[in-house]
Coordinates of C-alpha atoms and ligand atoms in Angstrom, one line a residue:
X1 CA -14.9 29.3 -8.2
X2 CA -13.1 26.9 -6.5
X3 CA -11.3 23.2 -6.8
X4 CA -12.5 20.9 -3.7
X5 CA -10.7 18.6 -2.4
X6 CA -12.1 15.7 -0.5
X7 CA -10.2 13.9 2.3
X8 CA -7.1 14.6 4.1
X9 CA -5.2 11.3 3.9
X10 CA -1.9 11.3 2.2
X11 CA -3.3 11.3 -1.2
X12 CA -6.0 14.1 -1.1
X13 CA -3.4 16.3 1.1
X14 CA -0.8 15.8 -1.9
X15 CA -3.6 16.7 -4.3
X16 CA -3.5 20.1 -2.8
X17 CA 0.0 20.6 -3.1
X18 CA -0.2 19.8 -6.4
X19 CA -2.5 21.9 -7.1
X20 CA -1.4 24.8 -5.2
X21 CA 1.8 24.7 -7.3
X22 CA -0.1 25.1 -10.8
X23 CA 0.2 28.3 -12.2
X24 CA -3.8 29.1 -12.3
X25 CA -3.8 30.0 -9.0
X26 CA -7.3 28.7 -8.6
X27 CA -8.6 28.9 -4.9
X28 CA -8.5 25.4 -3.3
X29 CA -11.1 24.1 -0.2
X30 CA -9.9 20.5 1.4
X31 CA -12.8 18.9 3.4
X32 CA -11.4 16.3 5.7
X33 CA -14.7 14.4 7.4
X34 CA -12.2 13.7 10.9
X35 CA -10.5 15.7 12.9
X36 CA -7.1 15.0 11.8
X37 CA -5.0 14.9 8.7
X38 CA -3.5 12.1 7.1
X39 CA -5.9 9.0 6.7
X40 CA -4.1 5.9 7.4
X41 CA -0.1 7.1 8.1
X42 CA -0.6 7.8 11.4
X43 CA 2.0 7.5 14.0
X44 CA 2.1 7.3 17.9
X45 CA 5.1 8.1 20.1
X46 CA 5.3 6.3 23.4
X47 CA 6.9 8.4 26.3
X48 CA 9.9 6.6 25.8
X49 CA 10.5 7.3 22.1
X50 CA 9.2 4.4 20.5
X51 CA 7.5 4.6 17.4
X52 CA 4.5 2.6 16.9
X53 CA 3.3 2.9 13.6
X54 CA -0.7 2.2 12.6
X55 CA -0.6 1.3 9.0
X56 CA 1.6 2.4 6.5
X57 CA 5.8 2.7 7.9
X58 CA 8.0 2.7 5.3
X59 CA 8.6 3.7 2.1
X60 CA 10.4 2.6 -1.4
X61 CA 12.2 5.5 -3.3
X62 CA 12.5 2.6 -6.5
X63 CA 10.5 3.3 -9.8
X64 CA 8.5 6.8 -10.9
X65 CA 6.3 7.1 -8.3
X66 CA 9.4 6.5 -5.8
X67 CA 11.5 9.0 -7.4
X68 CA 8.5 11.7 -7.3
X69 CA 8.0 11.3 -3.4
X70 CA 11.0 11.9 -2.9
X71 CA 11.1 15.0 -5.2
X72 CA 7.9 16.1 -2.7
X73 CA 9.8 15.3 0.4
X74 CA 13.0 17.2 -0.5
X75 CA 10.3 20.2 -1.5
X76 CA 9.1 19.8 2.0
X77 CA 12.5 20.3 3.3
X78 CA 12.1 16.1 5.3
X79 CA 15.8 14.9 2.9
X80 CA 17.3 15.3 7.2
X81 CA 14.1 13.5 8.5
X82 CA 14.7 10.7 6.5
X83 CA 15.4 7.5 7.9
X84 CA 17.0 4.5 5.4
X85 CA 17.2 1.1 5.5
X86 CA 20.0 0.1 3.3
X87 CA 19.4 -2.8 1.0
X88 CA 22.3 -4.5 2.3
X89 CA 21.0 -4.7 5.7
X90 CA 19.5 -7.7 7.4
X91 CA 16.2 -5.8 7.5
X92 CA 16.1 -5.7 3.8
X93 CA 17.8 -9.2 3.3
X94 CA 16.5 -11.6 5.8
X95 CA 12.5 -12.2 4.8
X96 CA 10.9 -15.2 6.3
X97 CA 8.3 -17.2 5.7
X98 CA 5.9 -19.5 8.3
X99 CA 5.0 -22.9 7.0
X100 CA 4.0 -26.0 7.5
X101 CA 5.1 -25.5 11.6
X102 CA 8.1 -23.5 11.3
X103 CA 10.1 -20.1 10.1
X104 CA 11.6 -20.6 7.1
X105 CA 14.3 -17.6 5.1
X106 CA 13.9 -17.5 2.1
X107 CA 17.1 -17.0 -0.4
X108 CA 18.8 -14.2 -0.9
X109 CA 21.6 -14.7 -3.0
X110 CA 22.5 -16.0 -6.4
X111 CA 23.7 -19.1 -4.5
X112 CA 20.4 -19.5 -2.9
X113 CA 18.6 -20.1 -5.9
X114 CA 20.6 -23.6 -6.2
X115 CA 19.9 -24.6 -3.0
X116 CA 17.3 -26.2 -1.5
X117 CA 15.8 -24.5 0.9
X118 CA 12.2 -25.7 3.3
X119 CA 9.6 -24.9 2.5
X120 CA 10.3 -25.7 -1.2
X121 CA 10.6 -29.4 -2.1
X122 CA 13.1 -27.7 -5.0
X123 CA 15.6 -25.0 -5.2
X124 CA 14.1 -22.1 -6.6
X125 CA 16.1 -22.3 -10.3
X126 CA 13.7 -25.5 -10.8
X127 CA 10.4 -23.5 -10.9
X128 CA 12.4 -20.7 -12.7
X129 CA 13.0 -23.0 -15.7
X130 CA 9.6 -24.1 -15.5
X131 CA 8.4 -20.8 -16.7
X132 CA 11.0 -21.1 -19.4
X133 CA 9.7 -24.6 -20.6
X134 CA 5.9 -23.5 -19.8
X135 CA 4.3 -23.1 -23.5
X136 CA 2.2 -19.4 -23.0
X137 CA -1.6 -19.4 -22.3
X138 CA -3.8 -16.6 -23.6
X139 CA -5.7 -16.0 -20.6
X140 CA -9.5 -14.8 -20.9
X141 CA -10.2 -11.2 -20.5
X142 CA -6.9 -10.0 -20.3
X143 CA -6.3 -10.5 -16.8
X144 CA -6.2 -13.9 -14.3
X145 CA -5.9 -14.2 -10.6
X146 CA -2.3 -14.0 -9.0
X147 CA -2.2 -17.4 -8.1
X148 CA -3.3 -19.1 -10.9
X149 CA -0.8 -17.0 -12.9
X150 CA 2.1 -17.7 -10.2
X151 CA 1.1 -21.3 -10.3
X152 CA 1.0 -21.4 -14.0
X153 CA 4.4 -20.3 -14.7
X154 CA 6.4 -21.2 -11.6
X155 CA 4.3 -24.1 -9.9
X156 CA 2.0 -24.2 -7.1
X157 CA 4.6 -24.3 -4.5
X158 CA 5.2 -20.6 -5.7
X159 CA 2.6 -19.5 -5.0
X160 CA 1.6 -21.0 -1.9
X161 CA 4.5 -20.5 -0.3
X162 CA 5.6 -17.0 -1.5
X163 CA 3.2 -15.3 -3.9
X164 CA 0.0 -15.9 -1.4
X165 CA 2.0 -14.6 1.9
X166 CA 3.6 -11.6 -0.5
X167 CA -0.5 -10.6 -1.3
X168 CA -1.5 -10.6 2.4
X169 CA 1.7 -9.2 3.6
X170 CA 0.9 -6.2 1.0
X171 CA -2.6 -5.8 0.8
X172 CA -3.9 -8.9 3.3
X173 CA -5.9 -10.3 0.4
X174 CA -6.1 -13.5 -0.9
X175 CA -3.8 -14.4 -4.1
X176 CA -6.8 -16.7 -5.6
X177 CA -9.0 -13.5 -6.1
X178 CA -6.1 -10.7 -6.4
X179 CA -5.6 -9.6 -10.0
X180 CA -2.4 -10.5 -11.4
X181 CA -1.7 -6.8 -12.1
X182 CA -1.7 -5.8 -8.6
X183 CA 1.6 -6.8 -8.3
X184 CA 2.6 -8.7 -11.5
X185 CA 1.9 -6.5 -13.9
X186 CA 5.4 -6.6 -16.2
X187 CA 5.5 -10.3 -15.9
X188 CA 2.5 -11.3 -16.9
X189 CA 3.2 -8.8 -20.2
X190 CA 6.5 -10.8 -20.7
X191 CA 4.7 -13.7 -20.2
X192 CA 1.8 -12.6 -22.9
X193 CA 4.2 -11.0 -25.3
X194 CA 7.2 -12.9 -25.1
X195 CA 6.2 -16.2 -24.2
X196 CA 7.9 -16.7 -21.1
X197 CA 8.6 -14.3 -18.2
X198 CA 12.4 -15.1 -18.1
X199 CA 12.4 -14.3 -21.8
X200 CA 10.2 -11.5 -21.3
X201 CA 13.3 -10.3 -18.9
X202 CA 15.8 -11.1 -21.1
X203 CA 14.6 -9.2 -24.3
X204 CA 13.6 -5.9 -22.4
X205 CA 16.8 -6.2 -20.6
X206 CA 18.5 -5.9 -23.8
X207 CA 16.2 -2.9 -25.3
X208 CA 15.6 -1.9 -21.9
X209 CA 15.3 2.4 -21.9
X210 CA 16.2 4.0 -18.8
X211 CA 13.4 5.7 -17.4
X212 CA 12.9 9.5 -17.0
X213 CA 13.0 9.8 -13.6
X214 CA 13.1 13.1 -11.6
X215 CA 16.4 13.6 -10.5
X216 CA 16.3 15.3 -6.8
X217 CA 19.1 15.0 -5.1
X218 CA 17.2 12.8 -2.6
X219 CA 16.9 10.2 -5.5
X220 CA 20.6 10.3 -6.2
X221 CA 21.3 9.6 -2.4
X222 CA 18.9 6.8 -2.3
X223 CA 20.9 5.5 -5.2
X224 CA 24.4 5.7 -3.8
X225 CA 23.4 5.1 -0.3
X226 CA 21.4 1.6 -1.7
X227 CA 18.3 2.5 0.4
X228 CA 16.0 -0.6 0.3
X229 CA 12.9 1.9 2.0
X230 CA 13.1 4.6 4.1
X231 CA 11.0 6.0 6.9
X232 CA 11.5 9.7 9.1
X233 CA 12.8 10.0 12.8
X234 CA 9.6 11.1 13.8
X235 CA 7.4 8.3 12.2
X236 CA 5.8 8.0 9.2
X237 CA 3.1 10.7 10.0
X238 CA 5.6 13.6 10.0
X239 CA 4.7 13.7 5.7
X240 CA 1.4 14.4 6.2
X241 CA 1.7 16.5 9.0
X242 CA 4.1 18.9 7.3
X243 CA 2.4 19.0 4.3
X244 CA -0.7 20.4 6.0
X245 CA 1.7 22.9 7.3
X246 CA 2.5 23.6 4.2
X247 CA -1.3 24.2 2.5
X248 CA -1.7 26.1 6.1
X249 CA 1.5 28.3 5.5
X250 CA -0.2 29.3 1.8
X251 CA -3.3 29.9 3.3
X252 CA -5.4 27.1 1.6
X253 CA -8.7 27.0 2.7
X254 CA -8.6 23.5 5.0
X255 CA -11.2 22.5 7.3
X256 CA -11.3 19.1 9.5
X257 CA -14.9 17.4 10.6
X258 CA -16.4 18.4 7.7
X259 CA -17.9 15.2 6.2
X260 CA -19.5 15.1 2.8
X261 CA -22.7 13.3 2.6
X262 CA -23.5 14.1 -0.9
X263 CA -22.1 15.1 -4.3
X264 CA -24.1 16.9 -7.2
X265 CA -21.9 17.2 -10.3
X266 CA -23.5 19.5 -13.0
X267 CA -21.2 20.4 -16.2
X268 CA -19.7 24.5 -14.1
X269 CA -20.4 23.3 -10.7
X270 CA -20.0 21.2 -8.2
X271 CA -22.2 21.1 -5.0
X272 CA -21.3 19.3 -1.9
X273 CA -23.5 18.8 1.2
X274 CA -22.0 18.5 4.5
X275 CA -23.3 16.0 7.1
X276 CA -24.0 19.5 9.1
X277 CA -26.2 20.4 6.2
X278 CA -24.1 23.0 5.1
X279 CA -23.0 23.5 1.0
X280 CA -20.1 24.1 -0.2
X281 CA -19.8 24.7 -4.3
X282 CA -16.5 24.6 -6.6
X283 CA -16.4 24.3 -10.1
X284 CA -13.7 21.1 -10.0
X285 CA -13.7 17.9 -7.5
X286 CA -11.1 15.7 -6.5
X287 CA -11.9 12.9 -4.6
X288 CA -9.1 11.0 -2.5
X289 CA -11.6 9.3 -0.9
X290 CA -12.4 5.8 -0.7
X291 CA -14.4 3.9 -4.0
X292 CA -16.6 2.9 -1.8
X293 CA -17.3 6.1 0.4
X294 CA -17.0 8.3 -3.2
X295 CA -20.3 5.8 -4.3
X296 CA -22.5 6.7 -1.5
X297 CA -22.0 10.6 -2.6
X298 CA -22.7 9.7 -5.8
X299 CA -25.3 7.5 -5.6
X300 CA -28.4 9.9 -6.3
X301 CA -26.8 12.2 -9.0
X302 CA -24.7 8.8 -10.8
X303 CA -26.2 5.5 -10.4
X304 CA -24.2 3.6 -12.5
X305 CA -21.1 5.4 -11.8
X306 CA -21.8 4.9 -7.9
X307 CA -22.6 0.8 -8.5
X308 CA -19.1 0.4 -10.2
X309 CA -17.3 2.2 -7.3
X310 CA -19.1 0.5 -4.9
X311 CA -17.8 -3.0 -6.5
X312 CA -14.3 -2.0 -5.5
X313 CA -13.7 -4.0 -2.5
X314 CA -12.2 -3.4 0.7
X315 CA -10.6 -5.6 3.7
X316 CA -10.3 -5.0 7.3
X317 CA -7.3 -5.7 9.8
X318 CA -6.0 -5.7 12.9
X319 CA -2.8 -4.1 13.9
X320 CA -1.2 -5.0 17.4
X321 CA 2.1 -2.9 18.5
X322 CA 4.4 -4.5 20.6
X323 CA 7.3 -3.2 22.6
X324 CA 9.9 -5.3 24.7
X325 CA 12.6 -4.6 26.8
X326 CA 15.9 -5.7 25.1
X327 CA 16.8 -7.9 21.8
X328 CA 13.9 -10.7 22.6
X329 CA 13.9 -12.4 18.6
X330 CA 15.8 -14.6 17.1
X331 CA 17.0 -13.3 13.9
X332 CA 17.3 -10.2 12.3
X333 CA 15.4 -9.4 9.4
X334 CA 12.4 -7.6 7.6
X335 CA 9.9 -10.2 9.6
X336 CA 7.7 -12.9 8.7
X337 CA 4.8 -13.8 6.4
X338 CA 2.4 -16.2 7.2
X339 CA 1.3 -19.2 4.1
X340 CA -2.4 -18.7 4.2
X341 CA -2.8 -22.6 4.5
X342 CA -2.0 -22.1 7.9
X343 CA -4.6 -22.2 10.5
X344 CA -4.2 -19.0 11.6
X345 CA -5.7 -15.2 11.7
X346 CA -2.2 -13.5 11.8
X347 CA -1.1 -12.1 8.1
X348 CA 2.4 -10.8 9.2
X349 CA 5.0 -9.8 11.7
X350 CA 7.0 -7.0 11.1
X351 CA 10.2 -6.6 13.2
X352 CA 10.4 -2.7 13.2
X353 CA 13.0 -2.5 15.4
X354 CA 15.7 -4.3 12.7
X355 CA 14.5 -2.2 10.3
X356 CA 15.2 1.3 12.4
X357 CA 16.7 0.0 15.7
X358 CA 15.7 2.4 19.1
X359 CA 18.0 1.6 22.3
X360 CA 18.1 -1.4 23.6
X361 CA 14.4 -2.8 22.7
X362 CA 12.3 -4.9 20.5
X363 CA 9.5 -3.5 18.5
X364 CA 7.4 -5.5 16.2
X365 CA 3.9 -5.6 14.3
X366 CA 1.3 -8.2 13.8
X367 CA -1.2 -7.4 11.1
X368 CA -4.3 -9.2 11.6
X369 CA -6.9 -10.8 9.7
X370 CA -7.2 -9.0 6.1
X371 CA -9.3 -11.2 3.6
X372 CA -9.8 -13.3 7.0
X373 CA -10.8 -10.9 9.1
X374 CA -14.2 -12.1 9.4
X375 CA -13.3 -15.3 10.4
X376 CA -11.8 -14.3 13.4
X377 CA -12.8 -11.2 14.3
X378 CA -16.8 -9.5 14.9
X379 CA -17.9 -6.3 16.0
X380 CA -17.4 -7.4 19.7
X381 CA -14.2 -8.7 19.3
X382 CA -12.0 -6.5 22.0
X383 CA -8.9 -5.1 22.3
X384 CA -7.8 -7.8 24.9
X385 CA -8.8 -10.6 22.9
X386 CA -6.4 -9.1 20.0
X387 CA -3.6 -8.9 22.1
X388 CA -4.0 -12.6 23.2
X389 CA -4.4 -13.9 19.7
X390 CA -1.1 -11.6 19.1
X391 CA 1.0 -13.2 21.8
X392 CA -0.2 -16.9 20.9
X393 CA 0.7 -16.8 17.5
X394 CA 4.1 -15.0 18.5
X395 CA 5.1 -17.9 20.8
X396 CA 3.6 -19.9 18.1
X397 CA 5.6 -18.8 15.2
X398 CA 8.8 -16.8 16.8
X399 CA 8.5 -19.4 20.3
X400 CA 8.6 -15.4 21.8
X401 CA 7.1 -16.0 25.4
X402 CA 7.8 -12.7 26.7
X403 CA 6.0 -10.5 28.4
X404 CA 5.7 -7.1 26.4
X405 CA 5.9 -3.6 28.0
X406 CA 3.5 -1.8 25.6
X407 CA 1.3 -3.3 23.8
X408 CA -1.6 -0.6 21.1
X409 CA -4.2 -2.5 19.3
X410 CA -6.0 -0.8 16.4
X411 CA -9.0 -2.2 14.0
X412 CA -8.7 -0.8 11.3
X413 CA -12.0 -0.7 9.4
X414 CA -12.0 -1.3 5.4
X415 CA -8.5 0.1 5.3
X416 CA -7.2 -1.9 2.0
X417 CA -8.9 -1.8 -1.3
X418 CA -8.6 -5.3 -2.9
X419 CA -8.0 -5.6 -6.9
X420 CA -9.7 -8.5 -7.6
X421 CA -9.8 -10.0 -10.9
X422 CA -10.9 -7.2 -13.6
X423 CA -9.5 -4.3 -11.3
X424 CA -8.1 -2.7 -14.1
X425 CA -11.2 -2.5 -16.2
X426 CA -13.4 -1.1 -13.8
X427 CA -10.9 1.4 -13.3
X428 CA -11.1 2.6 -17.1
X429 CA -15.1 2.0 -16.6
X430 CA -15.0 5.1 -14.1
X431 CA -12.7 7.1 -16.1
X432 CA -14.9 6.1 -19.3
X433 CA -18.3 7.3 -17.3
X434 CA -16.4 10.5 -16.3
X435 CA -15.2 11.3 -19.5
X436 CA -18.5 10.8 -21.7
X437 CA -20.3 12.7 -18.9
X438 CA -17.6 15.2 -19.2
X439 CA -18.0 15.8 -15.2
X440 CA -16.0 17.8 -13.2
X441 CA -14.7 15.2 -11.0
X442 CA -11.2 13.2 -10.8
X443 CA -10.0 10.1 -8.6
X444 CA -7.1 9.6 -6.6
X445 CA -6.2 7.8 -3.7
X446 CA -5.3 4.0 -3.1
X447 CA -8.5 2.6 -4.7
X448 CA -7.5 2.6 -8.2
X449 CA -3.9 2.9 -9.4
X450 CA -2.1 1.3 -6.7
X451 CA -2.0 1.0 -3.2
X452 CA 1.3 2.3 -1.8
X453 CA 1.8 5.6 -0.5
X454 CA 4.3 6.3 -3.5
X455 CA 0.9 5.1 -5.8
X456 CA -1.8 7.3 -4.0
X457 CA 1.0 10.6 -4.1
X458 CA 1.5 9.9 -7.6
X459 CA -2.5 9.2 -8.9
X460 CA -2.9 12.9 -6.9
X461 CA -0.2 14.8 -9.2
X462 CA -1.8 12.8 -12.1
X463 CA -5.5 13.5 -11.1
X464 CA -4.6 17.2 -10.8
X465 CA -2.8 17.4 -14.4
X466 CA -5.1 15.5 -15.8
X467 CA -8.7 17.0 -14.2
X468 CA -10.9 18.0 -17.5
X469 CA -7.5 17.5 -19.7
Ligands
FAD501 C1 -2.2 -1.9 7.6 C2 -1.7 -1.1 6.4 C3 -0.3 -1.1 6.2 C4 0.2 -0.4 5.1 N1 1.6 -0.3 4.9 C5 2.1 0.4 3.9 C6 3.5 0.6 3.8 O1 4.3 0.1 4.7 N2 4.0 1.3 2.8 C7 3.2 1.9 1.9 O2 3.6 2.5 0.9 N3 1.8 1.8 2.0 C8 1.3 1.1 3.0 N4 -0.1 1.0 3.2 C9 -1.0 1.7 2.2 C10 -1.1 3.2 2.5 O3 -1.0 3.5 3.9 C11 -2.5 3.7 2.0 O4 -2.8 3.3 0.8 C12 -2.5 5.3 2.0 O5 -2.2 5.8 3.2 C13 -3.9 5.7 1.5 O6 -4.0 7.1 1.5 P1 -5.2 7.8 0.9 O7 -5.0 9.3 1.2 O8 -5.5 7.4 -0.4 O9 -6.5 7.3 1.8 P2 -6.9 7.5 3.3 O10 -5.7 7.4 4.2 O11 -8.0 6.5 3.5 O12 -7.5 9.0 3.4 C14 -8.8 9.3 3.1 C15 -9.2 10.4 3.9 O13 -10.5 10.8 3.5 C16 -11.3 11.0 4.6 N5 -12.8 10.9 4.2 C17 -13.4 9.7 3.9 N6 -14.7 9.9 3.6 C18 -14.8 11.3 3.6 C19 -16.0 12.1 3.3 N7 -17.1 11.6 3.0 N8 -15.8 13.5 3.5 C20 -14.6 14.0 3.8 N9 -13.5 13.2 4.1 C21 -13.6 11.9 4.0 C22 -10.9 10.0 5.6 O14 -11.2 10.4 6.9 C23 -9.4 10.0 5.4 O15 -8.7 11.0 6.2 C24 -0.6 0.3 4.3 C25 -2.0 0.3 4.5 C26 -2.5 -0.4 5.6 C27 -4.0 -0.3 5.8

C-alpha cells in the first residue's frame, strides 16, 4: 500500500523526496488540489528578465534547517543556480524602519549601539542594560505575547519600533498576539533560566556546543563567502520546480487538480475522497497542507482533532510588484518596515533589486495588509485600487513619484499561519491526539514548526522519519 502525500507546495514536495530516498521503497502518491506545484514560491518572469517574486524570495542558509536546504539543493544539483547576498552588502546591512513621518536605518555596527539614532529617544545599549537590570518574571503558561516580552526586557520603544515591524515584516501579524516563540524562542529561555537575556547569552556563549550541522559543500561556501540569504537566477520557484522533476524522473506517482475533500483514518488505512468523487487509499498520510484546510478533512472522522487545527490562524496579504526604469530609490538596502502605529495598510517594502541587482532598473515589493488586511481590503477590493494604495504609500514613505513600467498585484488568501499566544501547545495537542489515536497521519508544512521555507523543508524530513516512529 501506499504513503500519500497531500499538497504540492514546497513542504509536501520535499516530503516526497524524503521519502523517496528511505530505503523501504514504499510506493508514494502526491495529490496537489491545483494545477501547479509549489504552493506559495512562485515566480514570474517579465519579458525583459525581471523577476517578480509572489511570496516567499530568499532564503537563509544559517542554523539546522538552513544547513539541510542546502544539503537538498546541492542533491538537486541548484549549488550554480544559486544566487547570494553577502552579509556585507548594503542589502543585508542597510534595514529601515518608517516612523513617526520618516525613514529611519537602523544600526548596524558596534558603534551604532552608542549612538542615538531616531526613532529611539536612546541609543540602543540603554534598553540592552535594561534587560540586564530587569529582575525576571515567571510568565503564566509558559509562553507571553512578543511584545509584552520585548517590552518587558528592552522597553516599549523596542518593541514598537523594531520587534512589531520585524513580526509583520515576517509573518504580517501583530506582535501583541504573536507568541514570543515565533521568533524569540532562545531569549525568552535565557531570560527564564538565566535571569536575563544578556546573561542568558553570555553563559551559553561560554558552554556554547557547536552544532552538528550537515556539512555540504554548499554550507561551507555559504560560510566563507558570508552569504546573508540566497536566492536562484531563475527565481525562487526553480526549487520546487526541479524537485517535481525530480519525483517525475523516479517515477513517483504525482497528480495536479486532485483536491481532497475528505480524510478517513482507520489504524492500516487511509482513505481519501477527491472533490471528483474518486478514492484513493494508502496505508500512511502526510499532510503539508494548511491547519486549517487539514481540519475540514478531518472534521467528520476527528472532531476534536479538526477543532484544534482549525484554531490555528491564518492572515491574508497583498503583494504589489513594481518595476522602474533606472536607480529611482534613495538608499540601498534590504528595504523598509512599517511601525504598525502608523496609519497605514502597507507592512513592508522590499527593494529586490539591491538585494540581486538586474540591468539598469528598480524592482521593489510592497506587502500589504497581513493582520490588517481587513481593514483595508474586502472581497471587491481590485487590483487597481491596490496599485494606488502601493504608489501613495511609496511617495509617502520613499517620496518615490515615479511612474512604474510593470506593475503585478496578487491577493494572496490565508497565506500566513499566525502563532498566537499558546502556538506551541496546540502543536503538541495534535501530535498528543495523533499519538494516543495511534493514526496514520503526520504534519508538515508552515502551520506548526515554523514558517520559513528552511522550517516547512525541515518539518517534511522530520514528519517522514518520524511517521508512526
Ligand atoms: C508573502 C509571503 C512572503 C514570504 N517570504 C518568505 C521568505 O522570503 N523566505 C522564507 O523562507 N519564507 C517566506 N515565506 C513563507 C513560505 O513561503 C511558506 O511558509 C512556504 O512556502 C509554505 O510552503 P508549504 O508547502 O508548507 O505550504 P503551501 O505553499 O501553502 O502549499 C500547500 C499546497 O497544498 C495544496 N492544497 C491545499 N489544500 C489541499 C487539498 N485539500 N488537497 C490537495 N492539495 C491541497 C495547495 O494548493 C498548495 O499547493 C513567505 C510567505 C508569504 C505568504
Amino acid at each position: 500500500m501506499s504513503r500519500i502525500i497531500v499538497g504540492g507546495g514546497i513542504s509536501g514536495l520535499s516530503a516526497a523526496y524524503y521519502a523517496m530516498k528511505q530505503p523501504t521503497n514504499q510506493p508514494l502518491i502526491v495529490l496537489e488540489a491545483t494545477d501547479r506545484f509549489g504552493g506559495w514560491l512562485k515566480t514570474t518572469r517579465l519579458i525583459d528578465g525581471t523577476i517578480f517574486e509572489q511570496a516567499a524570495r530568499t532564503i537563509r542558509p544559517s542554523g539546522i534547517s538552513g544547513a539541510n536546504t542546502l544539503q537538498l539543493v546541492e542533491e538537486l544539483g541548484l549549488g550554480d543556480e544559486i544566487m547570494p547576498v553577502s552579509k556585507l552588502s548594503p542589502a543585508a546591512k542597510n534595514r529601515m524602519i518608517y516612523a513617526n513621518g520618516s525613514l529611519h536605518s537602523l544600526p548596524n555596527s558596534l558603534m551604532g549601539l552608542f549612538r542615538r539614532q531616531e526613532p529611539f529617544s536612546k541609543p540602543l545599549i540603554y534598553y540592552l542594560m535594561n534587560d540586564v537590570i530587569t529582575p525576571k518574571k515567571h510568565v503564566l503558561g509558559d509562553d507571553e505575547s512578543l511584545y509584552s516580552f520585548a517590552s518587558r526586557r528592552f522597553g516599549n520603544e523596542v518593541a514598537d519600533y523594531l520587534i512589531s515591524p520585524v513580526v509583520c515584516g515576517i509573518c504580517g501579524g501583530d506582535a501583541k498576539e504573536i507568541s514570543v516563540k515565533f521568533l524569540m524562542k532562545p531569549l525568552f529561555e535565557k531570560e527564564q533560566r538565566y535571569g536575563s537575556v544578556l546573561q542568558g547569552l553570555f553563559f551559553d556563549g561560554l558552554t556554547k556546543k557547536r552544532e552538528n550541522l550537515m556539512d555540504s559543500r554548499l554550507l561551507l561556501r555559504s560560510r566563507s563567502e558570508k552569504w546573508n540569504v540566497y536566492s536562484f537566477k531563475n527565481g525562487i520557484e526553480v526549487l520546487p520546480r526541479t524537485l517535481k522533476k525530480k519525483l517525475d524522473s523516479k517515477g513517483i506517482d504525482i497528480r495536479a487538480n486532485t483536491k481532497i475533500v475528505d480524510v478517513e483514518l482507520n489504524k492500516h488505512s487511509v482513505i481519501c475522497k477527491t472533490e471528483s468523487g474518486d478514492c484513493i487509499v494508502g496505508n500512511e498520510i502526510i499532510s503539508s497542507i494548511p491547519a486549517f484546510e487539514l481540519s475540514t478533512l478531518l472534521k467528520n472522522h476527528h472532531p476534536e482533532l479538526a477543532s484544534i487545527l482549525a484554531s490555528i490562524q491564518y492572515a491574508s496579504m497583498c503583494v504589489v510588484n513594481l518595476q522602474y526604469n533606472g536607480k529611482v530609490i534613495p538608499k540601498e538596502g534590504f528595504g523598509f518596515l512599517v511601525a504598525p502605529n502608523e496609519e497605514s495598510p502597507l507592512l513592508g517594502v522590499i527593494f529586490d533589486s539591491c538585494c540581486f541587482p538586474y540591468r539598469e532598473t528598480t524592482v521593489l515589493t510592497a506587502m500589504i495588509g497581513g493582520y490588517k488586511y481587513h481593514k483595508y481590503i474586502n472581497n471587491n477590493t481590485s487590483e487597481k485600487e491596490m496599485e494606488i494604495i502601493a504608489l501613495k504609500e511609496l511617495k509617502r514613505m520613499l517620496k518615490l513619484d515615479e511612474k512604474p513600467q510593470s506593475v503585478k498585484v496578487q491577493f494572496l488568501k490565508n497565506c500566513i499561519p499566525q502563532y498566537m499566544v499558546g502556538h506551541e501547545m496546540k502543536v503538541k495537542e495534535i501530535e498528543g491526539y495523533i499519538k494516543r489515536n495511534r493514526l496514520p497521519l503526520a504534519i508538515c508544512g508552515s502551520s506548526y514548526y515554523g514558517v520559513g521555507v528552511n522550517d516547512v523543508i525541515f518539518s517534511a524530513k522530520k514528519a517522514i522519519d518520524e511517521i508512526r516512529d
